[in-house]
Amino acid sequence: MKVVALVTGGKDSCYAMMKSIHYGHQIVALANLWADDKVDEFYGYVYYNDSFMYHTVGHQVIVSYAECMGLPLFRRKIRGEARHTAISYITTEGDEVEDMFILLREVKRQMPEVTAVSSGVIAADYRRLRVESVCSRLGLVSLAYLWKQDQSLLLQEMIANGILAVIVKVCAWGLVPGKHLDKEIASLNAYLNKLPRLHRFNVSGEMGEYETLTLDCPLFINARIVLDEYQIVRDIEHPFHPVGKLDSFKFHLEKKVDVQSLTSPDNISETSVQKLGTVFEVEDTLERCEDTFKPLDCSADPIDDLAHKFNISRTNNKKTLSLSCSLQDSCNDLREDLKTVLTKIESLLAGLGFGWETVVYIHLYIDDMSKFSEANETYVKFITPERCPFGVPSCSTFEMPLVEMNFSKAYMEVLVSNNKAKKVLHIQSISSWAPSCIGPYSQATLHDNILYMAGQLGLDPPTMNLCSGGAIAELELALRHCEAVAKCFRNSENMAKCFNCSISTTAIMFVVYCSKRVSSSERHDMQEKLETILRQMRIFQLQEQNTCKSLDPVVLYVLVPDLPKSACVEIKPVFYVDDGTEIATETIIESSGSKAPHYWGFKQENWHDSCIRKLVVPGLIYAVTLSITSEDAAKICFHSVSADSVNDDQYLQHKSLMEKSSRFCFYLLDKVMADNGFGWEDLMSLRIYIPTSLQMSIAMLLPMFNKALLELSEASQKKVLNGEEPIFNIVPVIGAGRSASSMSNIITCELLAQKS
């Protein structure tokens, strides 16, 4: 991509440019925001009113970057101030962020080939979210290759890679204006790394502890900067630490000869060749700071329910419920089917008093992954940041054999909360941390102590390409991404307890989606690798934090036709995030042995235990998978086979087997939930995976399973059903099971419940 780099003059923005070039991008322009010093005299000291967003110390020197790098430099004086100071930014007239918007809009106007913006943000969500907001409005990609990187290692890398920078401002314990100003970071590296052990201190200076000015680096192909004179200015005495900065710079450029650089004239666009070394001052225009990319009209078109036969399900949980919708026997294309489904879901949400802003998670099933871009174009017309002011929901998209079971080409399931109290992680910048979410979907959403994470692929974050090495390599990298995202969710109010969210200790469930291209032997090796990694991480975590209690998650494997980017594997974890309350946790593999009800003549037998895997956080959360193999189905039918049910017709045999198996599933789910103090009213989601090899349509399966639940409700005198709507979602798959190498279940159930 052709990149404009936001430069502050500091080491971070320069190193971010170097990383962008390393990952194959081309820096074709520079952009800088600057401000005059706002000075107040006070007892002989000077007070500087700094920007929330931008480092402006040494802005007089940055004009020389154009000549040093041989690139055009666009500059704008900051007119605005920090008016909207909440973490997530909303377009606000007169805010200093709008100065960045005007600056980058002018860059894009003059250099339309620019498609991305590089910034040196490392840990500050405040700055990252504002850069991402501006990029989103201008249709640009945010590149933040320093994001979430170890700050000590970053500082060492910068020094080792030839960045010569001096400290031009200090504002932290341990840093003294008269002692540390004008010193090179290389000479202070060891000292800066000691400070975090003594004070709350960011080694990189990310939170304003210090600011730097880069005088030379490999990107300066024409000249380096030499400071001739400057003045050390003390700020007003801070009550906790001294503050000071360099000012009144005088400098000159020292030409370079025969220096090998990271850039080449061959890589510079024709547009920028005409403007090498030019400085453009970007002034106000007559037009206001409005979005270049206007929000699409997201209002749902009315649909004729009589023209469509919908499959709709809804659970009963009062806190968080699952709502799903698909069509039967649709002849439309994917785009039209998805639009109809989205419109219907929007209508159903409105009928319940909800909207897209209360949606926590979305499962999107499509019939052809090669048409993912078409599906995404339709999706983004409905789910937008504007319609989800509390954060866009997390989302996972899979190809499923929908048409084989007479579903429409698009099928959607949404998890909806009864309130707007959710915490969303939505990082759109491409970085080295974890895969970005370029679009209206989030990496993870935390609601009511449960963290729902978007499915993770084995993508190389800086390039967003799949890693090489096949299924095992993709699995390992996807697990690393899961851990990186999980660590962003912490209980910072209770540091004495286990507050880390980790795949090794706090995961409730893993659903591992495998592409049909992966062989059975590879899937077996993949399962062993997953178990080994989790075991090793658990041991390490418990050694590091011996007060932690470790959950042992249930794992389900699902075989699908294809995954996004033609990946071999995708991992979708769910976590329990402890709020500090003392609880007992347990993982149960066998049933409790309590007296079971005798619905449909079933009674407790020893082999039933092998069908169930479950995890219980007593009184809070319940997760279970139930698997019915062909051998299990034979046992289920053995005692209930009557003369009139014996038939040579294979279709009728399959139907009879599925009827009995569906009853057994609900009998066993009802029993194990009751054994652990949960009821159907606590159900959040229940997916029933059915393989297409059974050759049974949704029109046959849906009433069959619904009838079984109706019979259970009548026999148990429990409120199981939710009116006429099913409380489960039937999902067609190639196969599913608890073993990756043998996903041959006739029925697989995935249930998640939370006390309502």
mmCIF file of N, CA and C in Angstrom, residues 45-112:
data_model
loop_
_atom_site.group_PDB
_atom_site.id
_atom_site.type_symbol
_atom_site.label_atom_id
_atom_site.label_comp_id
_atom_site.label_asym_id
_atom_site.label_seq_id
_atom_site.Cartn_x
_atom_site.Cartn_y
_atom_site.Cartn_z
ATOM 1 N N TYR A 45 8.414 30.667 35.981
ATOM 2 C CA TYR A 45 8.325 29.429 35.228
ATOM 3 C C TYR A 45 7.335 29.607 34.083
ATOM 4 N N VAL A 46 7.381 28.692 33.138
ATOM 5 C CA VAL A 46 6.505 28.771 31.971
ATOM 6 C C VAL A 46 5.609 27.541 31.950
ATOM 7 N N TYR A 47 4.319 27.753 31.714
ATOM 8 C CA TYR A 47 3.373 26.647 31.638
ATOM 9 C C TYR A 47 2.955 26.448 30.185
ATOM 10 N N TYR A 48 3.099 25.238 29.674
ATOM 11 C CA TYR A 48 2.731 24.933 28.294
ATOM 12 C C TYR A 48 1.462 24.096 28.281
ATOM 13 N N ASN A 49 0.456 24.547 27.562
ATOM 14 C CA ASN A 49 -0.820 23.844 27.457
ATOM 15 C C ASN A 49 -0.710 22.829 26.324
ATOM 16 N N ASP A 50 -0.397 21.593 26.658
ATOM 17 C CA ASP A 50 -0.135 20.577 25.642
ATOM 18 C C ASP A 50 -1.420 19.972 25.081
ATOM 19 N N SER A 51 -1.297 19.410 23.883
ATOM 20 C CA SER A 51 -2.398 18.719 23.240
ATOM 21 C C SER A 51 -2.603 17.348 23.873
ATOM 22 N N PHE A 52 -3.878 16.887 23.897
ATOM 23 C CA PHE A 52 -4.176 15.520 24.342
ATOM 24 C C PHE A 52 -3.644 14.501 23.334
ATOM 25 N N MET A 53 -3.630 14.896 22.054
ATOM 26 C CA MET A 53 -3.363 13.946 20.974
ATOM 27 C C MET A 53 -1.939 14.000 20.433
ATOM 28 N N TYR A 54 -1.383 15.181 20.319
ATOM 29 C CA TYR A 54 -0.196 15.348 19.494
ATOM 30 C C TYR A 54 1.009 15.831 20.304
ATOM 31 N N HIS A 55 2.187 15.311 19.932
ATOM 32 C CA HIS A 55 3.438 15.819 20.478
ATOM 33 C C HIS A 55 3.902 16.952 19.574
ATOM 34 N N THR A 56 4.092 18.122 20.144
ATOM 35 C CA THR A 56 4.440 19.274 19.308
ATOM 36 C C THR A 56 5.788 19.887 19.646
ATOM 37 N N VAL A 57 6.499 19.337 20.618
ATOM 38 C CA VAL A 57 7.824 19.869 20.962
ATOM 39 C C VAL A 57 8.771 19.612 19.783
ATOM 40 N N GLY A 58 9.474 20.637 19.371
ATOM 41 C CA GLY A 58 10.411 20.493 18.258
ATOM 42 C C GLY A 58 9.771 20.579 16.894
ATOM 43 N N HIS A 59 8.538 21.122 16.825
ATOM 44 C CA HIS A 59 7.861 21.175 15.528
ATOM 45 C C HIS A 59 8.609 22.060 14.536
ATOM 46 N N GLN A 60 9.447 22.985 15.052
ATOM 47 C CA GLN A 60 10.215 23.841 14.144
ATOM 48 C C GLN A 60 11.205 23.026 13.313
ATOM 49 N N VAL A 61 11.633 21.884 13.858
ATOM 50 C CA VAL A 61 12.649 21.070 13.188
ATOM 51 C C VAL A 61 12.031 20.148 12.141
ATOM 52 N N ILE A 62 10.754 19.796 12.330
ATOM 53 C CA ILE A 62 10.141 18.759 11.494
ATOM 54 C C ILE A 62 10.007 19.195 10.036
ATOM 55 N N VAL A 63 9.984 20.494 9.770
ATOM 56 C CA VAL A 63 9.916 20.937 8.368
ATOM 57 C C VAL A 63 11.089 20.387 7.563
ATOM 58 N N SER A 64 12.198 20.101 8.242
ATOM 59 C CA SER A 64 13.383 19.597 7.533
ATOM 60 C C SER A 64 13.250 18.124 7.154
ATOM 61 N N TYR A 65 12.256 17.413 7.698
ATOM 62 C CA TYR A 65 12.080 15.994 7.361
ATOM 63 C C TYR A 65 11.812 15.806 5.873
ATOM 64 N N ALA A 66 11.123 16.774 5.266
ATOM 65 C CA ALA A 66 10.838 16.665 3.835
ATOM 66 C C ALA A 66 12.130 16.548 3.037
ATOM 67 N N GLU A 67 13.102 17.388 3.363
ATOM 68 C CA GLU A 67 14.377 17.345 2.647
ATOM 69 C C GLU A 67 15.192 16.124 3.048
ATOM 70 N N CYS A 68 15.191 15.800 4.339
ATOM 71 C CA CYS A 68 15.969 14.641 4.800
ATOM 72 C C CYS A 68 15.508 13.349 4.138
ATOM 73 N N MET A 69 14.192 13.194 3.946
ATOM 74 C CA MET A 69 13.657 11.947 3.406
ATOM 75 C C MET A 69 13.357 12.032 1.922
ATOM 76 N N GLY A 70 13.345 13.245 1.363
ATOM 77 C CA GLY A 70 13.018 13.370 -0.049
ATOM 78 C C GLY A 70 11.564 13.061 -0.327
ATOM 79 N N LEU A 71 10.687 13.481 0.593
ATOM 80 C CA LEU A 71 9.257 13.228 0.450
ATOM 81 C C LEU A 71 8.486 14.509 0.712
ATOM 82 N N PRO A 72 7.287 14.635 0.145
ATOM 83 C CA PRO A 72 6.462 15.806 0.455
ATOM 84 C C PRO A 72 5.973 15.750 1.898
ATOM 85 N N LEU A 73 5.926 16.895 2.552
ATOM 86 C CA LEU A 73 5.454 16.992 3.924
ATOM 87 C C LEU A 73 4.241 17.918 3.961
ATOM 88 N N PHE A 74 3.127 17.385 4.464
ATOM 89 C CA PHE A 74 1.911 18.171 4.633
ATOM 90 C C PHE A 74 1.809 18.559 6.108
ATOM 91 N N ARG A 75 1.652 19.851 6.376
ATOM 92 C CA ARG A 75 1.584 20.328 7.756
ATOM 93 C C ARG A 75 0.310 21.131 7.969
ATOM 94 N N ARG A 76 -0.162 21.071 9.197
ATOM 95 C CA ARG A 76 -1.313 21.901 9.550
ATOM 96 C C ARG A 76 -1.160 22.375 10.981
ATOM 97 N N LYS A 77 -1.420 23.648 11.203
ATOM 98 C CA LYS A 77 -1.442 24.182 12.556
ATOM 99 C C LYS A 77 -2.736 23.747 13.240
ATOM 100 N N ILE A 78 -2.614 23.272 14.469
ATOM 101 C CA ILE A 78 -3.775 22.779 15.210
ATOM 102 C C ILE A 78 -4.651 23.956 15.608
ATOM 103 N N ARG A 79 -5.890 23.949 15.137
ATOM 104 C CA ARG A 79 -6.857 24.987 15.489
ATOM 105 C C ARG A 79 -7.766 24.554 16.631
ATOM 106 N N GLY A 80 -8.056 23.252 16.685
ATOM 107 C CA GLY A 80 -9.025 22.760 17.660
ATOM 108 C C GLY A 80 -8.405 22.461 19.007
ATOM 109 N N GLU A 81 -9.225 21.962 19.895
ATOM 110 C CA GLU A 81 -8.786 21.556 21.218
ATOM 111 C C GLU A 81 -9.490 20.247 21.573
ATOM 112 N N ALA A 82 -9.077 19.646 22.689
ATOM 113 C CA ALA A 82 -9.663 18.366 23.084
ATOM 114 C C ALA A 82 -11.047 18.600 23.673
ATOM 115 N N ARG A 83 -12.061 18.480 22.830
ATOM 116 C CA ARG A 83 -13.442 18.699 23.289
ATOM 117 C C ARG A 83 -14.148 17.398 23.628
ATOM 118 N N HIS A 84 -13.942 16.384 22.805
ATOM 119 C CA HIS A 84 -14.555 15.078 23.088
ATOM 120 C C HIS A 84 -13.472 14.172 23.662
ATOM 121 N N THR A 85 -13.442 14.050 24.982
ATOM 122 C CA THR A 85 -12.321 13.372 25.641
ATOM 123 C C THR A 85 -12.647 11.968 26.116
ATOM 124 N N ALA A 86 -13.834 11.436 25.793
ATOM 125 C CA ALA A 86 -14.113 10.028 26.090
ATOM 126 C C ALA A 86 -13.189 9.162 25.250
ATOM 127 N N ILE A 87 -12.998 7.911 25.679
ATOM 128 C CA ILE A 87 -12.060 7.036 24.964
ATOM 129 C C ILE A 87 -12.438 6.889 23.498
ATOM 130 N N SER A 88 -13.670 6.518 23.226
ATOM 131 C CA SER A 88 -14.121 6.378 21.841
ATOM 132 C C SER A 88 -14.521 7.747 21.314
ATOM 133 N N TYR A 89 -14.045 8.059 20.125
ATOM 134 C CA TYR A 89 -14.253 9.405 19.578
ATOM 135 C C TYR A 89 -15.512 9.469 18.722
ATOM 136 N N ILE A 90 -16.271 10.537 18.901
ATOM 137 C CA ILE A 90 -17.402 10.875 18.059
ATOM 138 C C ILE A 90 -17.080 12.203 17.387
ATOM 139 N N THR A 91 -17.298 12.286 16.093
ATOM 140 C CA THR A 91 -16.984 13.502 15.339
ATOM 141 C C THR A 91 -17.533 14.726 16.046
ATOM 142 N N THR A 92 -16.642 15.658 16.383
ATOM 143 C CA THR A 92 -17.002 16.831 17.173
ATOM 144 C C THR A 92 -16.374 18.069 16.551
ATOM 145 N N GLU A 93 -17.205 18.998 16.141
ATOM 146 C CA GLU A 93 -16.696 20.227 15.523
ATOM 147 C C GLU A 93 -15.849 20.994 16.536
ATOM 148 N N GLY A 94 -14.696 21.441 16.102
ATOM 149 C CA GLY A 94 -13.795 22.190 16.961
ATOM 150 C C GLY A 94 -12.838 21.326 17.751
ATOM 151 N N ASP A 95 -12.945 20.017 17.635
ATOM 152 C CA ASP A 95 -12.002 19.138 18.327
ATOM 153 C C ASP A 95 -10.700 19.058 17.534
ATOM 154 N N GLU A 96 -9.596 18.847 18.246
ATOM 155 C CA GLU A 96 -8.292 18.773 17.597
ATOM 156 C C GLU A 96 -8.171 17.578 16.653
ATOM 157 N N VAL A 97 -9.008 16.571 16.831
ATOM 158 C CA VAL A 97 -9.004 15.425 15.915
ATOM 159 C C VAL A 97 -9.444 15.856 14.525
ATOM 160 N N GLU A 98 -10.310 16.855 14.455
ATOM 161 C CA GLU A 98 -10.766 17.332 13.146
ATOM 162 C C GLU A 98 -9.631 17.976 12.354
ATOM 163 N N ASP A 99 -8.612 18.466 13.052
ATOM 164 C CA ASP A 99 -7.427 18.969 12.343
ATOM 165 C C ASP A 99 -6.716 17.834 11.611
ATOM 166 N N MET A 100 -6.666 16.653 12.250
ATOM 167 C CA MET A 100 -6.066 15.499 11.574
ATOM 168 C C MET A 100 -6.900 15.103 10.360
ATOM 169 N N PHE A 101 -8.211 15.158 10.516
ATOM 170 C CA PHE A 101 -9.097 14.822 9.398
ATOM 171 C C PHE A 101 -8.850 15.750 8.207
ATOM 172 N N ILE A 102 -8.787 17.061 8.464
ATOM 173 C CA ILE A 102 -8.560 18.035 7.385
ATOM 174 C C ILE A 102 -7.195 17.801 6.741
ATOM 175 N N LEU A 103 -6.192 17.532 7.561
ATOM 176 C CA LEU A 103 -4.837 17.311 7.052
ATOM 177 C C LEU A 103 -4.784 16.090 6.139
ATOM 178 N N LEU A 104 -5.316 14.960 6.605
ATOM 179 C CA LEU A 104 -5.242 13.729 5.816
ATOM 180 C C LEU A 104 -6.175 13.773 4.609
ATOM 181 N N ARG A 105 -7.270 14.490 4.739
ATOM 182 C CA ARG A 105 -8.157 14.650 3.578
ATOM 183 C C ARG A 105 -7.434 15.386 2.458
ATOM 184 N N GLU A 106 -6.630 16.399 2.822
ATOM 185 C CA GLU A 106 -5.887 17.135 1.804
ATOM 186 C C GLU A 106 -4.809 16.256 1.177
ATOM 187 N N VAL A 107 -4.157 15.421 1.996
ATOM 188 C CA VAL A 107 -3.173 14.478 1.449
ATOM 189 C C VAL A 107 -3.834 13.578 0.416
ATOM 190 N N LYS A 108 -4.989 13.065 0.776
ATOM 191 C CA LYS A 108 -5.689 12.152 -0.139
ATOM 192 C C LYS A 108 -6.156 12.878 -1.398
ATOM 193 N N ARG A 109 -6.522 14.138 -1.267
ATOM 194 C CA ARG A 109 -6.952 14.902 -2.442
ATOM 195 C C ARG A 109 -5.799 15.095 -3.418
ATOM 196 N N GLN A 110 -4.627 15.452 -2.863
ATOM 197 C CA GLN A 110 -3.482 15.702 -3.734
ATOM 198 C C GLN A 110 -2.801 14.410 -4.182
ATOM 199 N N MET A 111 -2.900 13.354 -3.375
ATOM 200 C CA MET A 111 -2.230 12.092 -3.697
ATOM 201 C C MET A 111 -3.242 10.954 -3.556
ATOM 202 N N PRO A 112 -4.139 10.802 -4.513
ATOM 203 C CA PRO A 112 -5.217 9.813 -4.404
ATOM 204 C C PRO A 112 -4.727 8.373 -4.325
#
